Amino acid sequence: MTTSNDKDRIVIFDTTLRDGEQSPGCSMNIEEKLRIAELLERMGVDVIEAGFAIASNGDFEAIHEIAKVVKNSTVCSLARASRNDINRAAEALRPAERKRIHTFIATSPLHMKYKLQMEPEQVYEAVIESVTHARNLCDDVEWSCEDATRSDHDFLCRTVEAAIDAGAGTINIPDTVGYAMPDEFGALIAMLFNRVPNIDKVTVSVHCHNDLGLAVANSLAAFNAGARQAECTINGIGERAGNAALEEIVMALRTRRDLMPYTTGIDTRQIIKASRLLSSITGFNVQPNKAIVGANAFAHEAGIHQDGMLKHAGTYEIMTPESIGLVKSSLVMGKHSGRHAFRRKLEEMGYELGDNALEDAFQRFKDLADKKKNVFDEDIAAIVDDQMGHGIEHIKFVSLRVIAGSIGPQQATLVLDIGDEECSTTATGNGPVDAIFNAIGELFEHDATLSLYQVHAVTGGTDAQAEVTVRLEENGRSVNGLGADTDTLVASARAYIAALNKLMVKREKTAPAALSA
Ligand code: KIV
Ligand code: ZN
């Protein structure tokens, strides 16, 4: 997919499934990672960093499964500068049609001395040894000098030159701690182009963290200095304050081609879908004023703005909502809509469901249309996201009756289907949600603790569907469950049950090892 002879083409390297997944509470299961990887491929992402193969069996398997299905994008695994890491990455990537091993080691005095406890010469040798080993296993090798922006320039130039001589085809310069300023970062890239004699043999990449809110600005400054690969994540998720947001980099390049004549292979109309899919899977909603994908990014509230917009959209809009996939739908859905229209609507929204899933989603849509006068696209997306997030269901929701209000005790009578057997109980609690979660605990004993409970109204109005995210933690592992319903309490029960089902699948997997990257 990458056309290496196109000198102004920016390679988009997405690390949502690796650096993004390292955000606390953002862990995803294999099915979820596959759904995201498939969408990234459809979107035209050049390289998908699918995980850190040695970190856990779950990471290894996710990379392996993604490597089997993704054909057009290069699939990549991260590996430290060690033979075991690199061997594990190569093994995970084995089925991939296009594969890359991404190996890294820190080059800053601080990291070398305190984290690695290695002398610079030992690090230098490790660069040559690791890149050579990776290159023996894979034709496409990327090397990263972790904490590059706080590294000594002479040492950085020596290690970059050595990595290129050892066979790296991409050299990635990370601003690991989000410390750089745009002019300074651009100058660092220019310095490498001026001083490293063999730099013209490789693609220079940048990987910017957002601790000072400058990740995208730093990436853009680096392109002007010659970098041609951007490492980024959907919605900018990632360690601490996150990584550079893919959608911001891509839309900045598209909107300001007059200043930055670079292209990407991204189909920008998939952006909003990718953003929503990731939010629904991780429970990380984007802030309403987030650039490009926030709910208010294309909303015009002030009268003077609305007036201008009516006269000419360009007055207050520098890009169109359609360009990121926010399409005004041609089909209005209601209780008289049939299966055929529902299927067409899903296609229009970019969902592809198998026959059974489609039938289940259709039944839920009909139930919703009975309760709610206007069924919006957001409502349908909530139903389908909830539906698709279920996977294997050992525990199924059957019914719920709740006594709530100011006169306690609040009480929940819950019926569940557990392993094909119906069971019910009545529990009390400190409020209706607590009563529901206690009832679930009575019917299905578990040690998981609740670490997030989040309610979000899918649309406006008092008949809006509630979308609830529940995060459960057990032995250092965390899973998110999503539930959608016009009744917030039913949505809460569904979300808790979805999380429990995921936890049961995850229990079979090995706990991830604590690794630094
Ligand atoms: O931030 C960082 O330095 C990284 C590297 C492993 C590329 O994530
Ligand atoms: Zn990073």
Coordinates of C-alpha atoms and ligand atoms in Angstrom, one line a residue:
M1 CA 0.0 0.0 0.0
T2 CA 2.9 2.4 0.8
T3 CA 4.4 3.9 -2.3
S4 CA 7.9 4.5 -1.3
N5 CA 8.7 6.5 -4.4
D6 CA 6.1 9.1 -3.5
K7 CA 8.3 11.5 -1.5
D8 CA 5.4 13.5 -0.1
R9 CA 3.4 10.6 1.1
I10 CA 3.1 10.3 4.9
V11 CA 2.9 6.7 6.1
I12 CA 0.2 6.4 8.8
F13 CA 1.3 4.0 11.5
D14 CA -1.5 3.4 14.0
T15 CA -0.6 2.2 17.5
T16 CA -4.1 2.3 19.0
L17 CA -3.8 -1.4 19.7
R18 CA -0.4 -1.1 21.4
D19 CA 0.5 2.3 22.8
G20 CA -3.3 3.2 23.0
E21 CA -4.1 0.0 24.8
Q22 CA -1.4 0.9 27.4
S23 CA -3.8 3.7 28.7
P24 CA -5.1 2.7 32.1
G25 CA -8.5 1.0 31.6
C26 CA -8.2 0.7 27.9
S27 CA -7.5 -3.0 27.6
M28 CA -9.4 -4.8 24.8
N29 CA -10.0 -8.4 24.1
I30 CA -9.0 -10.2 20.9
E31 CA -12.4 -9.9 19.2
E32 CA -12.4 -6.1 20.0
K33 CA -8.9 -5.7 18.7
L34 CA -9.9 -7.6 15.5
R35 CA -12.8 -5.3 14.9
I36 CA -10.6 -2.2 15.3
A37 CA -7.9 -3.7 13.1
E38 CA -10.4 -4.5 10.3
L39 CA -11.7 -0.9 10.5
L40 CA -8.1 0.5 10.4
E41 CA -7.4 -1.6 7.3
R42 CA -10.6 -0.4 5.6
M43 CA -9.6 3.1 6.5
G44 CA -6.3 2.8 4.7
V45 CA -3.9 2.8 7.6
D46 CA -0.5 1.7 6.3
V47 CA 0.9 0.0 9.4
I48 CA -1.1 -1.4 12.3
E49 CA 0.9 -1.9 15.4
A50 CA -1.2 -4.8 16.8
G51 CA 0.5 -5.2 20.2
F52 CA 3.6 -6.2 22.1
A53 CA 3.9 -9.9 21.5
I54 CA 5.9 -10.8 24.6
A55 CA 3.8 -8.8 27.0
S56 CA 1.1 -11.5 27.4
N57 CA -0.4 -14.5 25.7
G58 CA -3.4 -12.3 25.0
D59 CA -1.2 -9.8 23.1
F60 CA 0.5 -12.5 21.2
E61 CA -2.8 -14.1 20.2
A62 CA -4.3 -10.8 19.2
I63 CA -1.3 -10.0 16.9
H64 CA -1.5 -13.5 15.5
E65 CA -5.2 -13.3 14.7
I66 CA -4.9 -9.8 13.2
A67 CA -1.9 -11.1 11.1
K68 CA -4.2 -13.8 9.7
V69 CA -7.0 -11.4 8.5
V70 CA -5.4 -8.1 7.7
K71 CA -4.1 -8.2 4.1
N72 CA -3.6 -4.6 2.9
S73 CA -2.0 -3.0 5.9
T74 CA 1.4 -4.1 7.3
V75 CA 0.9 -5.7 10.7
C76 CA 3.6 -4.9 13.3
S77 CA 4.6 -6.1 16.8
L78 CA 6.7 -4.2 19.3
A79 CA 9.8 -5.9 20.8
R80 CA 12.5 -4.8 23.2
A81 CA 16.2 -5.2 22.3
S82 CA 16.3 -8.8 23.3
R83 CA 16.3 -12.0 21.3
N84 CA 13.3 -13.5 23.1
D85 CA 11.2 -10.4 22.5
I86 CA 12.1 -10.3 18.8
N87 CA 11.6 -14.1 18.4
R88 CA 8.2 -13.8 20.0
A89 CA 7.2 -10.9 17.7
A90 CA 8.3 -12.8 14.6
E91 CA 6.3 -15.8 15.7
A92 CA 3.2 -13.8 16.4
L93 CA 3.5 -12.1 12.9
R94 CA 4.1 -15.4 11.1
P95 CA 0.7 -15.5 9.2
A96 CA 0.9 -11.9 8.0
E97 CA 1.1 -11.0 4.4
R98 CA 3.0 -7.8 5.2
K99 CA 4.8 -7.7 8.5
R100 CA 7.1 -5.5 10.5
I101 CA 9.1 -6.0 13.7
H102 CA 9.5 -2.8 15.7
T103 CA 12.3 -3.0 18.1
F104 CA 13.4 -0.2 20.5
I105 CA 15.8 0.7 23.3
A106 CA 16.2 3.9 25.2
T107 CA 19.1 6.3 24.3
S108 CA 18.7 9.1 26.8
P109 CA 21.3 9.4 29.7
L110 CA 18.4 9.2 32.2
H111 CA 16.9 6.0 30.8
M112 CA 20.2 4.3 30.1
K113 CA 21.5 4.9 33.6
Y114 CA 18.4 4.4 35.8
K115 CA 16.1 2.2 33.8
L116 CA 18.3 0.0 31.7
Q117 CA 21.4 0.3 34.0
M118 CA 23.6 0.1 30.9
E119 CA 26.5 2.0 29.7
P120 CA 26.0 3.9 26.4
E121 CA 28.4 1.5 24.6
Q122 CA 26.4 -1.5 25.7
V123 CA 23.2 0.2 24.4
Y124 CA 25.1 0.9 21.1
E125 CA 26.0 -2.8 20.8
A126 CA 22.4 -3.8 21.7
V127 CA 21.1 -1.7 18.8
I128 CA 23.3 -3.5 16.3
E129 CA 22.6 -6.9 17.8
S130 CA 18.8 -6.4 18.0
V131 CA 18.3 -4.9 14.6
T132 CA 20.5 -7.5 13.0
H133 CA 18.5 -10.3 14.7
A134 CA 15.2 -8.8 13.7
R135 CA 16.3 -8.3 10.2
N136 CA 17.3 -12.0 10.0
L137 CA 13.6 -12.8 10.8
C138 CA 11.7 -10.1 8.9
D139 CA 12.5 -7.9 5.9
D140 CA 10.8 -4.9 7.3
V141 CA 12.3 -3.7 10.6
E142 CA 11.7 -0.4 12.5
W143 CA 14.0 0.8 15.2
S144 CA 13.1 3.4 17.9
C145 CA 15.4 5.3 20.2
E146 CA 13.1 5.7 23.2
D147 CA 13.3 9.1 24.8
A148 CA 15.0 10.5 21.8
T149 CA 14.1 14.1 22.6
R150 CA 16.2 13.9 25.8
S151 CA 19.1 12.0 24.2
D152 CA 22.6 13.4 23.5
H153 CA 22.7 14.4 19.8
D154 CA 26.1 12.8 19.1
F155 CA 25.0 9.5 20.6
L156 CA 21.6 9.7 18.9
C157 CA 23.3 10.2 15.5
R158 CA 25.7 7.2 16.1
T159 CA 22.9 4.8 17.1
V160 CA 20.6 5.9 14.2
E161 CA 23.5 5.3 11.8
A162 CA 24.3 1.9 13.3
A163 CA 20.6 0.8 13.2
I164 CA 20.4 1.8 9.5
D165 CA 23.6 -0.1 8.8
A166 CA 22.2 -3.1 10.6
G167 CA 19.2 -3.2 8.3
A168 CA 16.4 -1.0 9.8
G169 CA 14.2 0.4 7.0
T170 CA 12.3 2.9 9.3
I171 CA 13.9 4.9 12.1
N172 CA 11.4 6.2 14.6
I173 CA 12.2 9.2 16.8
P174 CA 9.9 9.2 19.8
D175 CA 9.1 12.1 22.1
T176 CA 8.4 9.5 24.7
V177 CA 7.5 11.9 27.5
G178 CA 5.9 14.6 25.4
Y179 CA 8.6 17.2 26.3
A180 CA 9.5 18.7 23.0
M181 CA 8.3 22.0 21.5
P182 CA 7.4 22.1 17.8
D183 CA 10.4 24.2 16.6
E184 CA 12.8 22.2 18.7
F185 CA 11.4 18.8 17.5
G186 CA 11.5 19.9 13.8
A187 CA 15.1 21.0 14.4
L188 CA 16.0 17.6 15.9
I189 CA 14.7 15.8 12.8
A190 CA 16.6 18.3 10.6
M191 CA 19.7 17.7 12.6
L192 CA 19.4 13.9 11.9
F193 CA 19.0 14.6 8.2
N194 CA 22.1 16.8 8.2
R195 CA 24.3 14.6 10.3
V196 CA 23.5 10.9 9.8
P197 CA 25.3 10.0 6.5
N198 CA 23.0 7.0 5.6
I199 CA 19.7 8.6 6.6
D200 CA 18.5 8.8 3.0
K201 CA 18.2 5.0 2.9
V202 CA 15.3 5.0 5.4
T203 CA 11.9 6.4 6.2
V204 CA 12.1 8.7 9.3
S205 CA 9.1 8.3 11.6
V206 CA 7.9 10.3 14.6
H207 CA 6.0 9.2 17.7
C208 CA 4.8 12.0 19.8
H209 CA 3.2 11.9 23.2
N210 CA 0.8 14.6 24.3
D211 CA 1.9 15.6 27.8
L212 CA 2.1 19.3 26.9
G213 CA -0.8 19.0 24.3
L214 CA 1.8 19.3 21.5
A215 CA 1.8 15.8 20.0
V216 CA 0.1 16.8 16.7
A217 CA 2.0 20.1 16.4
N218 CA 5.3 18.3 16.9
S219 CA 4.4 15.6 14.3
L220 CA 3.5 18.3 11.7
A221 CA 6.8 20.2 12.4
A222 CA 8.7 16.9 11.9
F223 CA 7.0 16.4 8.4
N224 CA 8.3 19.8 7.3
A225 CA 11.8 18.7 8.4
G226 CA 11.6 15.5 6.3
A227 CA 9.9 12.9 8.5
R228 CA 7.5 10.7 6.4
Q229 CA 5.8 8.4 8.9
A230 CA 3.5 9.4 11.8
E231 CA 2.8 7.1 14.7
C232 CA -0.6 8.0 16.1
T233 CA -3.8 6.6 17.7
I234 CA -7.5 7.0 17.2
N235 CA -8.9 9.6 19.5
G236 CA -5.3 10.2 20.7
I237 CA -5.5 7.5 23.3
G238 CA -2.2 6.3 24.8
E239 CA 0.1 6.4 27.8
R240 CA -0.6 9.3 30.3
A241 CA -1.9 12.2 28.2
G242 CA -2.0 10.0 25.1
N243 CA -0.4 9.9 21.6
A244 CA -0.8 12.2 18.6
A245 CA -4.4 11.7 17.4
L246 CA -4.6 10.1 13.9
E247 CA -7.7 12.1 12.9
E248 CA -6.1 15.4 13.8
I249 CA -2.9 14.7 11.9
V250 CA -4.8 13.4 8.8
M251 CA -7.4 16.3 8.8
A252 CA -4.7 18.9 9.4
L253 CA -2.8 17.6 6.4
R254 CA -6.0 17.5 4.3
T255 CA -7.2 20.9 5.3
R256 CA -3.9 22.8 5.0
R257 CA -2.4 21.2 1.9
D258 CA -1.6 24.8 0.9
L259 CA 1.1 24.9 3.6
M260 CA 1.9 21.2 3.9
P261 CA 1.8 19.4 0.5
Y262 CA 1.7 15.9 1.9
T263 CA -0.7 13.1 1.3
T264 CA -1.9 10.1 3.2
G265 CA -3.7 7.0 2.1
I266 CA -6.5 7.5 4.7
D267 CA -10.2 7.4 3.7
T268 CA -11.2 10.2 6.0
R269 CA -14.9 9.2 5.8
Q270 CA -14.1 6.3 8.2
I271 CA -12.8 8.6 10.9
I272 CA -16.0 9.1 12.9
K273 CA -16.8 5.4 12.8
A274 CA -13.3 4.5 14.1
S275 CA -13.6 7.1 16.8
R276 CA -17.1 5.8 17.9
L277 CA -16.1 2.1 17.7
L278 CA -13.1 2.7 19.9
S279 CA -15.1 4.7 22.5
S280 CA -17.8 2.1 22.6
I281 CA -15.2 -0.7 23.2
T282 CA -13.1 1.1 25.7
G283 CA -15.7 3.2 27.5
F284 CA -13.4 6.3 26.9
N285 CA -15.8 8.9 25.5
V286 CA -14.1 11.8 23.7
Q287 CA -14.6 15.3 25.3
P288 CA -17.4 17.2 23.4
N289 CA -14.9 19.9 22.2
K290 CA -12.3 17.4 21.0
A291 CA -10.9 18.4 17.6
I292 CA -12.5 16.6 14.6
V293 CA -14.5 13.9 16.5
G294 CA -16.0 15.7 19.5
A295 CA -19.8 16.0 19.6
N296 CA -19.4 19.8 19.2
A297 CA -16.7 19.8 16.6
F298 CA -19.3 20.7 13.9
A299 CA -22.0 22.3 16.1
H300 CA -22.7 26.0 15.7
E301 CA -24.5 27.5 18.7
A302 CA -24.0 31.2 18.6
G303 CA -26.6 33.1 16.5
I304 CA -24.0 35.0 14.5
H305 CA -22.3 31.7 13.6
Q306 CA -25.6 30.1 12.6
D307 CA -26.5 33.1 10.5
G308 CA -23.1 32.9 8.7
M309 CA -23.4 29.1 8.2
L310 CA -26.8 29.5 6.6
K311 CA -25.4 32.0 4.1
H312 CA -22.2 30.1 3.4
A313 CA -20.9 27.0 5.3
G314 CA -17.3 28.1 4.7
T315 CA -17.8 31.1 7.0
Y316 CA -17.3 29.0 10.1
E317 CA -16.4 25.5 8.8
I318 CA -12.9 24.7 7.6
M319 CA -13.8 21.1 6.7
T320 CA -17.1 19.5 6.1
P321 CA -18.8 17.0 8.5
E322 CA -19.1 14.6 5.5
S323 CA -15.4 14.5 5.0
I324 CA -15.0 12.6 8.3
G325 CA -18.1 10.4 7.7
L326 CA -20.8 12.4 9.4
V327 CA -23.5 11.8 6.8
K328 CA -27.0 13.1 7.0
S329 CA -28.9 9.9 6.6
S330 CA -31.3 9.5 3.7
L331 CA -33.4 6.9 5.7
V332 CA -35.6 7.9 8.6
M333 CA -36.3 4.9 10.9
G334 CA -39.4 4.4 12.9
K335 CA -41.7 1.6 14.1
H336 CA -43.0 0.9 10.7
S337 CA -39.6 0.3 9.2
G338 CA -39.0 -3.3 8.1
R339 CA -36.0 -5.6 8.0
H340 CA -35.0 -4.5 4.5
A341 CA -34.9 -0.8 5.5
F342 CA -33.0 -1.7 8.7
R343 CA -30.4 -3.6 6.8
R344 CA -30.0 -0.7 4.3
K345 CA -29.7 1.7 7.2
L346 CA -26.9 -0.4 8.8
E347 CA -25.1 -0.6 5.4
E348 CA -25.4 3.2 5.1
M349 CA -23.9 3.5 8.6
G350 CA -21.0 1.2 7.6
Y351 CA -22.0 -1.9 9.7
E352 CA -21.7 -5.4 8.4
L353 CA -23.7 -7.9 10.5
G354 CA -24.2 -11.6 9.9
D355 CA -27.8 -12.8 9.6
N356 CA -28.3 -13.8 13.3
A357 CA -26.7 -10.6 14.6
L358 CA -28.8 -8.6 12.2
E359 CA -32.0 -10.4 13.4
D360 CA -31.2 -9.7 17.1
A361 CA -30.4 -6.1 16.4
F362 CA -33.6 -5.8 14.4
Q363 CA -35.7 -7.1 17.3
R364 CA -34.0 -4.6 19.6
F365 CA -34.7 -1.8 17.2
K366 CA -38.4 -2.8 17.0
D367 CA -38.6 -2.8 20.8
L368 CA -37.0 0.6 20.9
A369 CA -39.2 2.0 18.2
D370 CA -42.2 1.0 20.2
K371 CA -40.9 3.0 23.2
K372 CA -39.4 6.0 21.4
K373 CA -41.0 8.2 18.7
N374 CA -37.8 9.1 16.8
V375 CA -35.1 6.5 16.4
F376 CA -31.9 8.3 15.4
D377 CA -28.8 6.9 13.8
E378 CA -27.1 7.2 17.2
D379 CA -29.7 5.0 18.8
I380 CA -29.1 2.3 16.1
A381 CA -25.3 2.6 16.6
A382 CA -25.8 2.1 20.4
I383 CA -27.9 -1.0 19.8
V384 CA -25.4 -2.5 17.3
D385 CA -22.3 -1.6 19.4
D386 CA -23.9 -3.1 22.5
Q387 CA -24.9 -6.2 20.4
M388 CA -21.4 -6.6 18.8
G389 CA -19.7 -6.2 22.1
H390 CA -21.3 -9.3 23.6
G391 CA -19.3 -12.2 22.2
I392 CA -19.8 -15.4 24.2
E393 CA -22.6 -15.0 26.7
H394 CA -22.6 -17.4 29.6
I395 CA -24.9 -15.0 31.5
K396 CA -27.9 -13.5 29.8
F397 CA -30.2 -10.8 30.9
V398 CA -33.9 -11.9 31.1
S399 CA -35.8 -9.3 33.1
L400 CA -35.6 -6.7 35.9
R401 CA -38.0 -5.0 38.2
V402 CA -36.7 -2.2 40.5
I403 CA -38.1 -0.3 43.4
A404 CA -36.4 3.1 43.5
G405 CA -37.1 6.5 44.9
S406 CA -36.6 8.4 48.1
I407 CA -38.2 5.9 50.4
G408 CA -35.8 2.9 50.9
P409 CA -34.8 0.2 50.8
Q410 CA -34.3 0.3 47.0
Q411 CA -34.8 -3.2 45.7
A412 CA -34.1 -5.1 42.5
T413 CA -35.7 -8.4 41.4
L414 CA -33.6 -9.8 38.6
V415 CA -33.9 -12.8 36.4
L416 CA -30.8 -14.1 34.6
D417 CA -30.1 -17.1 32.3
I418 CA -26.9 -18.6 33.5
G419 CA -25.5 -21.5 31.4
D420 CA -29.0 -22.0 30.0
E421 CA -30.7 -22.2 33.4
E422 CA -33.1 -19.4 34.5
C423 CA -32.6 -18.1 38.1
S424 CA -33.9 -15.1 40.0
T425 CA -33.3 -13.2 43.2
T426 CA -34.3 -10.0 45.0
A427 CA -31.6 -7.9 46.5
T428 CA -31.5 -4.5 48.2
G429 CA -28.8 -1.9 48.0
N430 CA -27.7 1.7 48.6
G431 CA -29.7 3.0 45.6
P432 CA -31.2 1.1 42.7
V433 CA -27.9 0.5 40.8
D434 CA -26.3 -0.9 43.9
A435 CA -29.3 -3.2 44.4
I436 CA -29.0 -4.5 40.8
F437 CA -25.3 -5.1 41.1
N438 CA -25.9 -6.9 44.4
A439 CA -28.6 -9.1 42.8
I440 CA -26.1 -10.0 40.0
G441 CA -23.6 -10.9 42.7
E442 CA -26.1 -13.1 44.4
L443 CA -26.9 -15.0 41.2
F444 CA -23.3 -15.2 40.0
E445 CA -20.7 -15.0 42.7
H446 CA -17.5 -13.3 41.7
D447 CA -14.6 -11.3 43.1
A448 CA -14.4 -8.6 40.5
T449 CA -14.6 -5.0 41.7
L450 CA -16.3 -2.2 39.9
S451 CA -13.9 0.5 38.9
L452 CA -16.0 2.6 36.5
Y453 CA -19.7 3.2 36.1
Q454 CA -20.6 5.7 33.4
V455 CA -23.9 6.8 31.9
H456 CA -24.2 8.6 28.7
A457 CA -27.4 9.8 27.0
V458 CA -27.2 8.6 23.3
T459 CA -29.4 11.5 22.1
G460 CA -31.3 14.4 23.5
G461 CA -34.8 14.2 25.1
T462 CA -36.1 12.3 28.2
D463 CA -36.9 9.2 26.1
A464 CA -33.3 9.0 25.0
Q465 CA -31.5 5.7 25.3
A466 CA -28.9 5.4 28.0
E467 CA -25.6 3.9 27.2
V468 CA -23.9 2.6 30.3
T469 CA -20.2 1.5 30.6
V470 CA -19.2 -0.7 33.5
R471 CA -15.5 -1.5 34.1
L472 CA -14.7 -4.5 36.3
E473 CA -11.2 -5.4 37.7
E474 CA -10.1 -8.8 38.8
N475 CA -6.5 -9.7 39.6
G476 CA -5.0 -6.7 37.8
R477 CA -7.1 -7.3 34.7
S478 CA -9.8 -5.0 33.6
V479 CA -12.7 -5.3 31.2
N480 CA -15.4 -2.9 29.9
G481 CA -19.1 -3.9 29.4
L482 CA -21.5 -1.8 27.4
G483 CA -25.3 -1.8 27.8
A484 CA -27.9 0.3 26.0
D485 CA -31.6 0.7 26.8
T486 CA -34.2 3.5 27.2
D487 CA -34.2 2.4 30.9
T488 CA -31.0 3.4 32.5
L489 CA -31.3 0.7 35.1
V490 CA -31.8 -2.1 32.5
A491 CA -28.8 -0.6 30.6
S492 CA -26.8 -0.8 33.8
A493 CA -27.7 -4.4 34.4
R494 CA -26.8 -5.3 30.8
A495 CA -23.5 -3.5 31.0
Y496 CA -22.5 -5.3 34.2
I497 CA -23.4 -8.6 32.7
A498 CA -21.5 -7.9 29.5
A499 CA -18.4 -7.1 31.6
L500 CA -18.8 -10.3 33.6
N501 CA -19.1 -12.4 30.4
K502 CA -15.9 -10.8 29.1
L503 CA -14.1 -11.4 32.4
M504 CA -14.9 -15.1 32.2
V505 CA -13.4 -15.3 28.7
K506 CA -10.4 -13.3 29.9
R507 CA -9.9 -15.5 32.9
E508 CA -8.6 -18.2 30.6
K509 CA -5.8 -16.0 29.4
T510 CA -2.5 -15.3 31.1
A511 CA -2.2 -12.0 33.0
P512 CA -0.1 -9.4 31.1
A513 CA 3.5 -8.9 32.3
A514 CA 4.4 -5.4 33.4
L515 CA 6.7 -4.2 30.6
S516 CA 7.8 -0.7 29.8
A517 CA 7.5 0.9 26.4
Ligands
KIV1 O1 6.8 6.4 23.6 C1 7.7 5.6 23.2 O2 8.8 5.9 23.2 C2 7.2 4.3 22.6 C3 8.3 3.5 21.9 C4 8.2 2.1 22.2 C5 8.1 3.8 20.4 O3 6.1 4.0 22.7
ZN2 ZN 4.8 5.7 23.0

